[in-house]
Amino acid sequence: MILNERMKVAGQREIARNIFELVLEGELADEIREPGKFVHVRAGETMDPLLRRPISIADYDDGRITLIYRAEGDGTRVISEKERHGQADVLGPLGNGFPVEAGAPGTKALLVGGGIGVPPLYGLSKRLKEAGVEPVHVLGFQSDDVVFYEEEFSRLGETHIATVDGSRGTKGFVTDVMGALGHEFSVYYSCGPLPMLKAVADGMQGTEGYLSFEERMGCGIGACFACVCRTDTNDPGYVKVCSDGPVFKAGVVSI
Amino acid sequence: MNRLQVELPGLSLKNPIMPASGCFGFGKEYAQLYDLSKLGAIMVKATTLEPRFGNPTPRVAETPAGMLNAIGLQNPGLEKVVTEELPWLEQYDVPIIANVAGSETEDYVAVAERISEAPNVHALELNISCPNVKCGGITFGTDPKIAGELTRAVKAVSSVPVYVKLSPNVTDVTEIARAVEAGGADGLTLINTLVGMRFDPRTGRPVIANGTGGLSGPAVKPVALRMVYEVSRSVSIPVIGMGGISDVDDVINFMSAGASAVAVGTANFVDHFVCPKLIDVLPDRLDELGIGNITELIGRSHRI
Ligand SMILES: Cc1cc2nc3c(=O)[nH]c(=O)nc-3n(C[C@H](O)[C@H](O)[C@H](O)COP(=O)(O)OP(=O)(O)OC[C@H]3O[C@@H](n4cnc5c(N)ncnc54)[C@H](O)[C@@H]3O)c2cc1C
Ligand SMILES: Cc1cc2nc3c(=O)[nH]c(=O)nc-3n(C[C@H](O)[C@H](O)[C@H](O)COP(=O)(O)O)c2cc1C
Ligand code: FES
């Protein structure tokens, strides 16, 4: 069920330059059934900034959710000022997440994330591991100072970092790492900027894959048609990222 | 006696609060959140003769205390709306106001004739004010003569009362209001969005793919109030007011300005429960203001 809750701020810290980890407590956490769903967060109490901000659920359990986001514009900056014992107005869980069951136990799954597309892969990786699937992570960032959760991912499985400027891990893009992995994967999952999703999907052709998309949102629940993407396959010829996605099987959304 | 009850042509409203067109789809999404029967009415998404995909994305952008949208009237088309969307809404005890759009008079007439026969459609809202489509929409809403003629053509085929939705993107809104009243409109709804733009300083390009978009939200409220005030003084048909409504005093103020009921648009994105919350707090606010029935508020500013 979708709840609109004033969740309690259990903690917030800056985990990389302008990247924040926000832990929230509330009943909403118990409504989450799969990784990769998102919440719609109201930044402040006033009319400016007006719209809610969509942020992926990076992790969830026992009455808590973790959000990891970049404080960049007006809204996320206000969210980054929330302090322990404060509150956050959260609507969720929203959308459809990653299907964990797409990975067969005993096989390997490839998880490819770019920048602020990395967070939802963390919750996914944990669930895959619980299900007996071995996660392999390829995470791309701009530079060393914005890399986050490398240790957390490493605890769950093999983890490769790529940075555009080469200040950490492999210099280049996630696809440069992917080419040299030499594993068999039963499934892949990816979240990040559109060009990256396209490159990943192209590189993984023939393997079942799931991609998480971003689009500007109004309502966040499927009512306003702000967040549509064209598709090649389904009947009306479009999907709404907020309510049909944000995760789609590779090949559904035209990229 | 229900003190929130308002009677309008075709519409017996248990309260004067309804979601505005385009901000509530065809109700399914918000029905996951609360009982739609609670609402005074529902203004559903614009319906055109054929399905429309709408504009490229980004279709929305945030602005100070407001937002721009250029959805481009995306909708599943008349056939799907009358065979799927409207029948689904029949499970709720709530009158539907069908928002009708088109690019030619014939489109409006064809949609109006068929959609007005749906059992739960109690009124039409002629959308002659959408700023986000190339032909039709706003071109019908900025010329009094064309607006009046379109109203007359739709009135001739509609089996329910016809409200006309006015654009604020005109020099004198009362001129259009009088023209559609003369064309036989049973009521007016206003305002639709104000044409606006936002630019990205890095690229120098508009943020909205369509270039321009329609401004809505609290930022437009003073303009909307002024137009509701002017229009309601210059016509004798009822006005449903909208534009930036988000709290109970906004409702009071729109009705004082001359609205007989109000619609809430953008605020549904900010607080998804805003409509039922407004309905719940209205009686207490009326008590505080010493008002018995909500209808006492309608146009009270005109009498002072
Ligand atoms: C399903 C989904 C999941 C997301 N998950 C995360 C996450 O886990 N971590 C994270 O850091 N970011 C995530 N994002 C991106 C995040 O929503 C934007 O970075 C954020 O909304 C920008 O707000 P702002 O206040 O910083 O920027 P502003 O420039 O003030 O934003 C203005 C408006 O544009 C919208 N907007 C701006 N950039 C984006 C964008 N990239 N995507 C969608 N809307 C945008 C805002 O929501 C707001 O309505 C996600 C986006 C989507 C759609
Ligand atoms: C995303 C969005 C979509 C809209 N779509 C329609 C529409 O299809 N038909 C219409 O008549 N008005 C449409 N409108 C205008 C609203 O119904 C309303 O007139 C306007 O937004 C002002 O009210 P508000 O400030 O409460 O949002 C739309 C507005 C928004 C924000
Ligand atoms: S954000 Fe409104 S339909 Fe997706």
XYZ file of C-alpha atoms and ligand atoms in Angstrom:
647
model
C 0.000 0.000 0.000
C 1.139 3.554 -0.729
C 1.471 5.594 2.447
C 2.067 9.280 2.990
C 3.954 9.407 6.228
C 5.919 11.840 8.306
C 8.902 9.577 8.773
C 11.367 10.094 11.589
C 14.918 10.990 10.630
C 17.084 8.339 12.289
C 20.273 9.783 10.863
C 21.837 11.673 8.013
C 25.491 11.877 6.989
C 27.553 13.022 4.033
C 29.192 9.879 2.648
C 31.001 11.504 -0.278
C 31.179 15.028 -1.666
C 27.532 16.260 -1.750
C 26.286 12.678 -1.473
C 24.072 12.068 1.557
C 22.790 8.954 3.250
C 19.456 9.548 4.957
C 17.940 6.894 7.206
C 14.219 7.229 7.924
C 11.968 5.319 10.300
C 8.299 4.563 9.855
C 5.565 2.155 8.828
C 6.209 2.851 5.166
C 9.312 0.671 5.386
C 7.180 -2.406 6.039
C 5.248 -1.891 2.794
C 8.321 -2.453 0.608
C 8.342 -5.852 -1.076
C 11.153 -5.486 -3.607
C 14.313 -3.437 -4.184
C 14.360 -0.601 -6.741
C 11.111 1.105 -5.778
C 11.254 4.796 -4.956
C 9.746 7.370 -2.617
C 8.515 10.885 -3.382
C 9.974 13.233 -0.783
C 8.696 16.692 0.053
C 11.737 18.878 0.680
C 10.355 21.482 3.083
C 7.098 22.679 4.560
C 6.692 25.706 2.313
C 5.539 26.127 -1.302
C 9.080 26.657 -2.562
C 10.483 24.269 -3.641
C 7.047 23.006 -4.557
C 7.362 19.553 -6.082
C 8.344 16.342 -4.368
C 11.687 14.730 -5.277
C 11.775 11.109 -6.453
C 14.533 9.153 -4.691
C 15.207 5.432 -4.897
C 15.011 3.265 -1.834
C 18.646 2.189 -1.451
C 17.902 -0.249 1.344
C 15.079 -1.244 3.661
C 14.448 -3.455 6.653
C 12.893 -3.475 10.125
C 10.974 -0.245 9.940
C 13.780 1.699 8.286
C 14.623 2.896 4.816
C 17.891 4.295 3.532
C 18.022 6.919 0.812
C 21.268 7.954 -0.871
C 21.109 11.105 -2.949
C 23.135 13.955 -4.338
C 22.396 17.386 -2.875
C 22.410 19.499 -5.967
C 19.404 21.715 -6.600
C 17.002 23.581 -4.338
C 15.042 20.566 -3.149
C 17.773 18.068 -2.397
C 19.734 20.764 -0.598
C 16.812 21.359 1.762
C 16.508 17.589 2.303
C 20.229 17.407 3.154
C 19.629 19.819 6.054
C 17.274 17.407 7.823
C 18.671 16.287 11.153
C 18.268 13.326 13.471
C 14.884 13.394 15.278
C 13.484 15.641 12.581
C 10.809 14.515 10.128
C 10.454 13.950 6.432
C 7.175 13.940 4.491
C 7.455 10.812 2.347
C 5.022 9.251 -0.138
C 5.668 5.649 -1.050
C 6.684 3.032 -1.787
C 6.100 3.866 -5.443
C 6.649 2.103 -8.732
C 7.896 -1.346 -9.618
C 11.337 -2.465 -8.573
C 13.876 -5.047 -9.711
C 12.691 -8.663 -9.961
C 15.060 -10.565 -7.669
C 13.615 -13.875 -8.870
C 15.007 -13.232 -12.368
C 18.369 -14.425 -11.022
C 18.594 -18.220 -10.697
C 20.178 -19.454 -7.426
C 23.757 -20.562 -7.948
C 24.299 -18.222 -10.897
C 25.926 -14.803 -11.133
C 24.068 -11.505 -11.634
C 25.716 -8.385 -13.016
C 24.768 -5.076 -11.344
C 25.889 -1.942 -13.172
C 25.354 1.495 -11.626
C 26.368 5.009 -12.569
C 26.554 7.948 -10.114
C 23.283 8.478 -8.304
C 21.954 5.407 -10.096
C 24.092 3.248 -7.801
C 21.907 3.446 -4.624
C 19.018 1.097 -5.540
C 21.510 -1.580 -6.579
C 22.594 -1.918 -2.969
C 19.228 -3.180 -1.738
C 19.008 -5.339 -4.835
C 22.418 -6.880 -4.237
C 21.497 -7.783 -0.658
C 18.258 -9.479 -1.778
C 20.008 -11.352 -4.577
C 22.587 -12.651 -2.175
C 19.870 -13.788 0.248
C 18.282 -15.637 -2.676
C 21.514 -17.495 -3.414
C 22.489 -15.443 -6.457
C 26.057 -14.146 -6.603
C 26.133 -10.391 -7.322
C 29.003 -8.828 -9.282
C 29.091 -5.013 -9.120
C 30.420 -2.524 -11.640
C 29.993 1.015 -10.339
C 30.872 4.129 -12.296
C 31.495 7.587 -10.849
C 32.812 10.921 -12.042
C 35.819 11.005 -9.716
C 37.236 9.639 -6.469
C 35.545 12.215 -4.213
C 32.011 11.144 -5.181
C 32.520 7.387 -4.859
C 30.330 5.873 -2.140
C 29.448 2.468 -0.673
C 32.464 0.713 -2.206
C 33.018 -1.211 1.041
C 29.338 -2.031 1.474
C 29.133 -3.471 -2.023
C 32.441 -5.317 -1.605
C 31.024 -7.138 1.409
C 28.273 -8.550 -0.807
C 30.379 -9.570 -3.773
C 33.033 -8.778 -6.356
C 33.065 -4.990 -6.876
C 34.717 -2.926 -9.608
C 34.918 0.853 -9.618
C 35.387 3.007 -12.684
C 35.951 6.757 -12.603
C 35.865 9.043 -15.595
C 39.092 10.807 -14.560
C 40.804 7.647 -13.311
C 41.197 8.950 -9.737
C 39.847 5.610 -8.411
C 39.619 2.161 -9.970
C 39.608 1.781 -13.715
C 39.839 4.976 -15.749
C 36.833 5.238 -18.015
C 33.264 4.021 -18.086
C 31.496 1.005 -16.611
C 31.495 -0.582 -20.049
C 35.307 -0.550 -20.070
C 35.225 -2.738 -16.944
C 32.372 -4.948 -18.138
C 34.299 -5.973 -21.238
C 37.093 -7.487 -19.147
C 35.018 -9.363 -16.532
C 34.960 -12.795 -18.141
C 32.001 -14.193 -16.126
C 28.796 -15.871 -17.236
C 25.746 -13.943 -16.026
C 22.190 -15.253 -15.882
C 20.780 -11.732 -15.567
C 21.898 -8.120 -15.370
C 20.445 -5.044 -13.679
C 21.381 -1.431 -14.281
C 20.553 2.063 -13.076
C 22.166 5.304 -14.145
C 22.202 7.961 -16.856
C 20.511 7.131 -20.174
C 23.704 6.869 -22.290
C 25.077 4.392 -19.758
C 21.887 2.306 -19.773
C 22.067 2.192 -23.537
C 25.710 1.129 -23.568
C 25.084 -1.520 -20.917
C 22.044 -2.919 -22.731
C 23.981 -3.018 -26.008
C 26.925 -4.786 -24.347
C 24.676 -7.363 -22.660
C 22.494 -8.274 -25.628
C 21.286 -11.840 -25.376
C 21.199 -11.777 -21.561
C 17.987 -11.020 -19.643
C 18.266 -7.536 -18.173
C 16.386 -4.911 -16.178
C 16.974 -1.175 -16.418
C 15.850 1.567 -14.046
C 14.913 4.874 -15.720
C 14.705 8.483 -14.590
C 12.268 11.093 -15.827
C 11.013 14.433 -14.460
C 7.928 13.826 -12.367
C 4.839 15.602 -11.214
C 2.488 13.328 -9.304
C 4.764 10.270 -9.024
C 1.762 7.914 -9.080
C 0.697 7.760 -12.735
C -1.935 10.493 -12.918
C -0.300 13.434 -14.726
C 1.549 11.998 -17.747
C 4.718 13.982 -16.968
C 7.064 11.012 -16.975
C 6.205 9.026 -20.116
C 8.710 7.205 -22.319
C 8.035 5.791 -25.747
C 8.177 2.051 -26.159
C 8.608 -0.177 -29.166
C 6.622 -3.053 -27.830
C 3.525 -2.514 -25.711
C 0.042 -1.522 -26.823
C -0.393 2.193 -26.098
C 3.204 2.774 -27.267
C 4.340 4.400 -24.048
C 4.980 3.706 -20.391
C 4.953 5.938 -17.330
C 8.247 5.773 -15.459
C 6.610 6.444 -12.097
C 3.906 3.795 -12.098
C 4.878 1.289 -14.820
C 8.572 1.572 -13.869
C 11.033 2.919 -12.936
C 12.409 -0.583 -13.656
C 11.651 -2.088 -17.066
C 12.837 -5.200 -18.767
C 15.590 -4.290 -21.238
C 14.104 -3.694 -24.680
C 10.772 -2.304 -23.487
C 11.668 1.394 -23.426
C 13.129 2.891 -26.576
C 16.610 4.269 -25.804
C -28.854 19.771 5.868
C -25.351 19.507 4.458
C -23.785 22.928 4.826
C -21.148 22.173 2.175
C -23.772 21.337 -0.481
C -23.655 23.410 -3.683
C -26.154 23.090 -6.559
C -24.887 23.966 -10.043
C -26.231 23.207 -13.512
C -26.033 19.409 -13.838
C -24.034 19.114 -10.643
C -25.325 18.389 -7.200
C -22.113 18.772 -5.227
C -21.876 17.364 -1.700
C -19.007 19.783 -1.250
C -17.422 22.364 -3.537
C -14.017 20.622 -3.812
C -12.929 18.767 -6.944
C -9.614 17.833 -8.509
C -8.775 19.862 -11.637
C -8.414 18.296 -15.058
C -5.040 16.793 -15.908
C -3.900 16.544 -12.313
C -5.970 13.484 -11.427
C -5.940 11.286 -14.534
C -9.178 9.315 -14.626
C -9.109 8.774 -10.879
C -7.533 5.293 -10.702
C -4.259 6.388 -9.151
C -5.737 8.534 -6.412
C -8.309 5.797 -5.700
C -5.396 3.808 -4.240
C -5.044 6.584 -1.676
C -8.596 7.487 -0.626
C -12.296 6.990 -1.369
C -13.169 9.082 -4.421
C -16.813 9.268 -3.296
C -15.675 11.846 -0.791
C -15.040 14.408 -3.545
C -17.588 16.974 -4.695
C -16.869 16.023 -8.308
C -13.946 14.924 -10.475
C -12.684 16.795 -13.516
C -11.033 14.051 -15.543
C -8.139 14.391 -17.990
C -8.818 16.035 -21.346
C -10.320 13.631 -23.875
C -9.735 13.965 -27.603
C -11.324 12.036 -30.465
C -8.182 10.004 -31.180
C -5.559 8.828 -28.668
C -2.767 11.393 -28.200
C 0.798 10.751 -27.118
C 1.543 14.354 -26.188
C 4.798 16.287 -26.200
C 8.400 15.116 -25.807
C 9.912 15.091 -22.301
C 10.900 16.955 -20.146
C 7.263 17.946 -19.858
C 7.428 19.558 -16.432
C 9.711 22.010 -14.676
C 9.613 23.530 -11.249
C 9.388 27.309 -10.825
C 9.181 29.467 -7.687
C 6.031 28.267 -5.893
C 4.777 26.780 -9.117
C 5.431 24.515 -12.046
C 5.371 24.568 -15.820
C 3.821 21.713 -17.749
C 3.582 20.881 -21.417
C 1.980 17.454 -21.307
C 0.265 18.077 -24.644
C -3.116 16.544 -23.798
C -1.893 12.964 -23.708
C -4.956 10.751 -23.338
C -6.199 7.356 -24.475
C -8.810 8.811 -26.838
C -12.628 8.929 -26.776
C -13.270 5.231 -27.376
C -11.153 4.024 -24.446
C -12.419 6.779 -22.183
C -16.090 5.882 -22.704
C -15.619 2.113 -22.690
C -12.988 1.774 -19.942
C -12.162 4.857 -17.887
C -15.638 6.260 -17.235
C -17.321 2.885 -16.524
C -14.571 2.163 -13.989
C -15.432 5.393 -12.175
C -19.084 4.346 -11.857
C -18.291 2.434 -8.656
C -17.933 5.800 -6.922
C -20.733 8.103 -5.879
C -19.252 11.174 -7.515
C -20.296 13.259 -10.527
C -17.761 13.413 -13.340
C -16.996 16.532 -15.338
C -15.542 15.453 -18.673
C -12.838 17.744 -20.074
C -13.251 17.891 -23.857
C -10.466 18.966 -26.232
C -9.860 18.974 -29.953
C -8.237 20.725 -32.855
C -11.354 21.313 -34.990
C -14.922 22.179 -34.082
C -15.977 18.769 -35.447
C -13.644 17.020 -32.958
C -15.148 18.866 -29.995
C -18.660 18.131 -31.219
C -17.976 14.433 -31.756
C -16.342 13.990 -28.347
C -19.006 16.063 -26.561
C -21.910 14.186 -28.112
C -20.644 10.742 -27.143
C -18.997 11.477 -23.787
C -22.028 13.408 -22.495
C -24.059 10.210 -22.778
C -21.951 8.384 -20.197
C -24.192 7.867 -17.145
C -21.734 9.364 -14.645
C -20.782 12.400 -16.746
C -22.918 15.184 -15.288
C -21.280 18.091 -17.092
C -18.733 18.873 -19.777
C -15.786 21.205 -19.435
C -14.826 22.538 -22.858
C -11.096 22.966 -22.884
C -10.514 25.931 -25.174
C -7.509 27.019 -23.182
C -4.761 24.410 -23.370
C -1.544 26.310 -24.154
C 0.420 23.179 -25.011
C -0.962 21.972 -28.308
C -0.172 23.426 -31.701
C -3.632 23.678 -33.154
C -6.927 23.892 -31.350
C -6.946 24.350 -27.610
C -6.018 27.906 -26.875
C -6.789 29.232 -30.349
C -10.452 28.612 -29.581
C -10.090 30.350 -26.250
C -8.536 33.646 -27.255
C -11.044 34.781 -29.887
C -14.487 35.637 -28.439
C -16.306 34.958 -31.686
C -14.774 31.515 -32.231
C -15.244 30.645 -28.558
C -18.916 31.586 -28.720
C -19.499 29.585 -31.887
C -17.779 26.503 -30.534
C -19.869 26.706 -27.371
C -23.051 26.902 -29.421
C -22.031 23.902 -31.557
C -21.244 21.789 -28.510
C -24.378 22.864 -26.651
C -26.433 21.662 -29.609
C -25.236 18.065 -29.168
C -24.456 17.710 -25.464
C -26.919 15.874 -23.261
C -25.485 17.518 -20.108
C -24.712 21.136 -19.124
C -21.609 22.642 -20.713
C -18.986 24.590 -18.792
C -16.290 26.387 -20.737
C -12.734 26.529 -19.383
C -11.199 29.936 -19.928
C -7.617 30.852 -20.657
C -5.861 33.551 -18.661
C -3.660 34.275 -21.687
C -5.900 37.057 -22.988
C -6.133 40.814 -22.544
C -9.725 40.845 -21.337
C -11.034 37.586 -19.939
C -14.527 39.000 -19.428
C -14.948 39.472 -23.172
C -14.521 35.734 -23.804
C -16.655 34.953 -20.759
C -19.559 36.997 -22.122
C -19.142 35.488 -25.578
C -19.412 31.908 -24.348
C -22.308 32.861 -22.080
C -24.071 34.226 -25.146
C -23.170 30.974 -26.915
C -25.235 29.129 -24.329
C -22.623 27.992 -21.776
C -24.144 26.793 -18.512
C -21.072 27.732 -16.492
C -17.421 28.726 -16.643
C -14.274 27.236 -15.190
C -11.066 29.240 -14.752
C -8.184 29.600 -14.912
C -6.215 27.284 -17.118
C -2.437 27.715 -16.996
C -0.470 30.859 -17.897
C 2.050 30.416 -20.699
C 5.581 30.597 -19.323
C 9.173 29.514 -19.818
C 12.208 28.467 -17.844
C 15.771 28.299 -19.148
C 18.793 26.213 -18.239
C 21.712 28.590 -17.616
C 24.256 25.951 -18.659
C 22.825 25.278 -22.099
C 20.865 28.484 -22.656
C 17.914 26.354 -23.761
C 14.378 26.078 -22.396
C 14.042 23.369 -19.738
C 10.731 22.131 -21.189
C 11.199 20.227 -24.446
C 8.177 22.021 -25.919
C 9.857 25.389 -25.196
C 6.902 26.947 -23.422
C 4.691 25.399 -20.776
C 1.691 26.290 -18.669
C 2.337 27.808 -15.258
C 0.245 26.542 -12.352
C 0.417 26.310 -8.586
C 0.467 28.964 -5.825
C 2.399 31.345 -8.095
C -0.691 31.937 -10.275
C -3.195 32.366 -7.430
C -3.415 36.180 -7.408
C -4.045 36.216 -11.163
C -6.659 33.486 -10.843
C -8.458 35.293 -8.030
C -8.548 38.506 -10.020
C -9.984 36.726 -13.048
C -12.600 34.819 -11.039
C -13.613 38.128 -9.486
C -13.859 39.971 -12.811
C -15.609 37.175 -14.665
C -18.156 36.345 -11.987
C -19.178 40.010 -11.882
C -19.669 40.213 -15.621
C -21.736 37.065 -16.290
C -24.774 35.497 -14.667
C -23.709 31.846 -15.055
C -21.764 30.148 -12.242
C -17.973 29.974 -12.098
C -15.805 27.124 -10.847
C -12.549 28.738 -9.723
C -9.052 27.310 -9.748
C -5.409 28.312 -9.870
C -3.016 27.691 -6.997
C -5.511 26.472 -4.423
C -3.818 24.503 -1.671
C -5.355 25.427 1.670
C -8.752 26.072 3.169
C -8.473 29.847 3.069
C -7.758 29.635 -0.651
C -11.133 27.910 -1.001
C -12.813 30.615 1.078
C -11.129 33.365 -0.945
C -12.001 31.929 -4.364
C -15.621 31.608 -3.305
C -15.622 35.120 -1.859
C -14.235 36.332 -5.185
C -17.209 34.797 -6.945
C -16.601 31.080 -7.464
C -19.472 28.701 -6.691
C -17.073 25.769 -6.326
C -13.342 25.247 -6.722
C -10.915 22.863 -8.378
C -7.514 21.848 -7.060
C -4.759 20.982 -9.533
C -1.060 21.152 -8.826
C -1.559 20.842 -5.056
C -2.492 17.168 -5.616
C 1.161 16.532 -6.539
C 2.467 18.198 -3.395
C -0.002 16.727 -0.920
C -1.744 13.772 -2.528
C -4.473 13.946 0.131
C -5.147 17.669 -0.229
C -8.738 17.305 -1.528
C -10.108 15.115 1.282
C -8.187 17.221 3.801
C -9.790 20.430 2.507
C -13.235 18.814 2.682
C -12.578 17.751 6.280
C -11.421 21.144 7.524
C -13.979 23.305 5.694
C -16.778 23.013 8.319
C -14.459 24.084 11.151
C -13.211 27.030 9.147
C -16.794 28.057 8.368
C -17.529 27.945 12.108
C -14.547 30.150 12.849
C -15.721 32.633 10.246
C -19.314 32.546 11.493
C -20.634 31.215 8.184
C -23.564 28.795 8.225
C -23.746 27.426 4.703
C -20.872 27.542 2.305
C -23.078 29.087 -0.372
C -23.120 32.289 1.725
C -19.513 32.792 0.672
C -20.196 32.853 -3.055
C -19.398 36.286 -4.445
C -19.623 37.983 -1.062
C -16.863 40.378 -2.114
C -19.197 41.794 -4.747
C -21.669 42.891 -2.099
C -19.214 44.908 -0.055
C 12.711 6.939 -10.042
C 13.835 7.880 -9.686
C 14.750 7.514 -8.716
C 15.781 8.383 -8.361
N 16.653 7.987 -7.400
C 17.642 8.813 -7.019
C 18.547 8.430 -5.976
O 18.435 7.346 -5.401
N 19.512 9.289 -5.627
C 19.644 10.521 -6.239
O 20.553 11.275 -5.885
N 18.817 10.898 -7.220
C 17.827 10.076 -7.626
N 16.966 10.477 -8.630
C 17.168 11.789 -9.231
C 16.542 12.850 -8.327
O 15.130 12.741 -8.387
C 16.952 14.256 -8.775
O 18.328 14.383 -8.643
C 16.272 15.309 -7.905
O 14.885 15.308 -8.090
C 16.802 16.689 -8.214
O 16.234 17.606 -7.317
P 17.013 18.928 -6.901
O 16.234 19.610 -5.860
O 18.425 18.586 -6.593
O 17.106 19.719 -8.296
P 16.259 20.874 -8.931
O 17.016 21.332 -10.097
O 15.845 21.885 -7.918
O 14.978 20.107 -9.441
C 13.958 20.777 -10.137
C 12.909 19.786 -10.571
O 13.453 18.891 -11.531
C 13.384 17.555 -11.082
N 14.633 16.861 -11.433
C 15.863 17.396 -11.542
N 16.752 16.456 -11.889
C 16.076 15.291 -12.027
C 16.439 13.965 -12.387
N 17.681 13.616 -12.670
N 15.470 13.026 -12.415
C 14.197 13.340 -12.138
N 13.802 14.584 -11.802
C 14.727 15.542 -11.741
C 13.183 17.646 -9.595
O 12.524 16.519 -9.061
C 12.367 18.903 -9.464
O 11.009 18.642 -9.752
C 15.930 9.638 -9.009
C 15.004 10.005 -9.991
C 13.971 9.149 -10.342
C 13.000 9.560 -11.393
C 0.246 18.520 -15.282
C -0.994 19.309 -15.621
C -1.863 18.845 -16.615
C -3.004 19.566 -16.954
N -3.849 19.074 -17.911
C -5.005 19.739 -18.192
C -5.955 19.206 -19.109
O -5.785 18.112 -19.668
N -7.079 19.925 -19.369
C -7.332 21.126 -18.756
O -8.362 21.739 -18.999
N -6.460 21.633 -17.850
C -5.315 20.977 -17.561
N -4.440 21.508 -16.622
C -4.755 22.778 -15.960
C -5.410 22.571 -14.589
O -6.627 21.858 -14.699
C -5.660 23.904 -13.870
O -6.536 24.684 -14.651
C -4.402 24.710 -13.643
O -3.320 23.877 -13.364
C -4.535 25.741 -12.520
O -4.810 25.124 -11.280
P -3.686 24.730 -10.179
O -2.826 25.938 -9.971
O -4.456 24.315 -8.966
O -2.902 23.611 -10.775
C -3.283 20.792 -16.286
C -2.414 21.246 -15.283
C -1.279 20.525 -14.932
C -0.377 21.051 -13.846
S 4.846 11.618 -12.575
Fe 2.735 11.861 -12.966
S 2.405 10.222 -14.353
Fe 4.424 9.854 -13.710
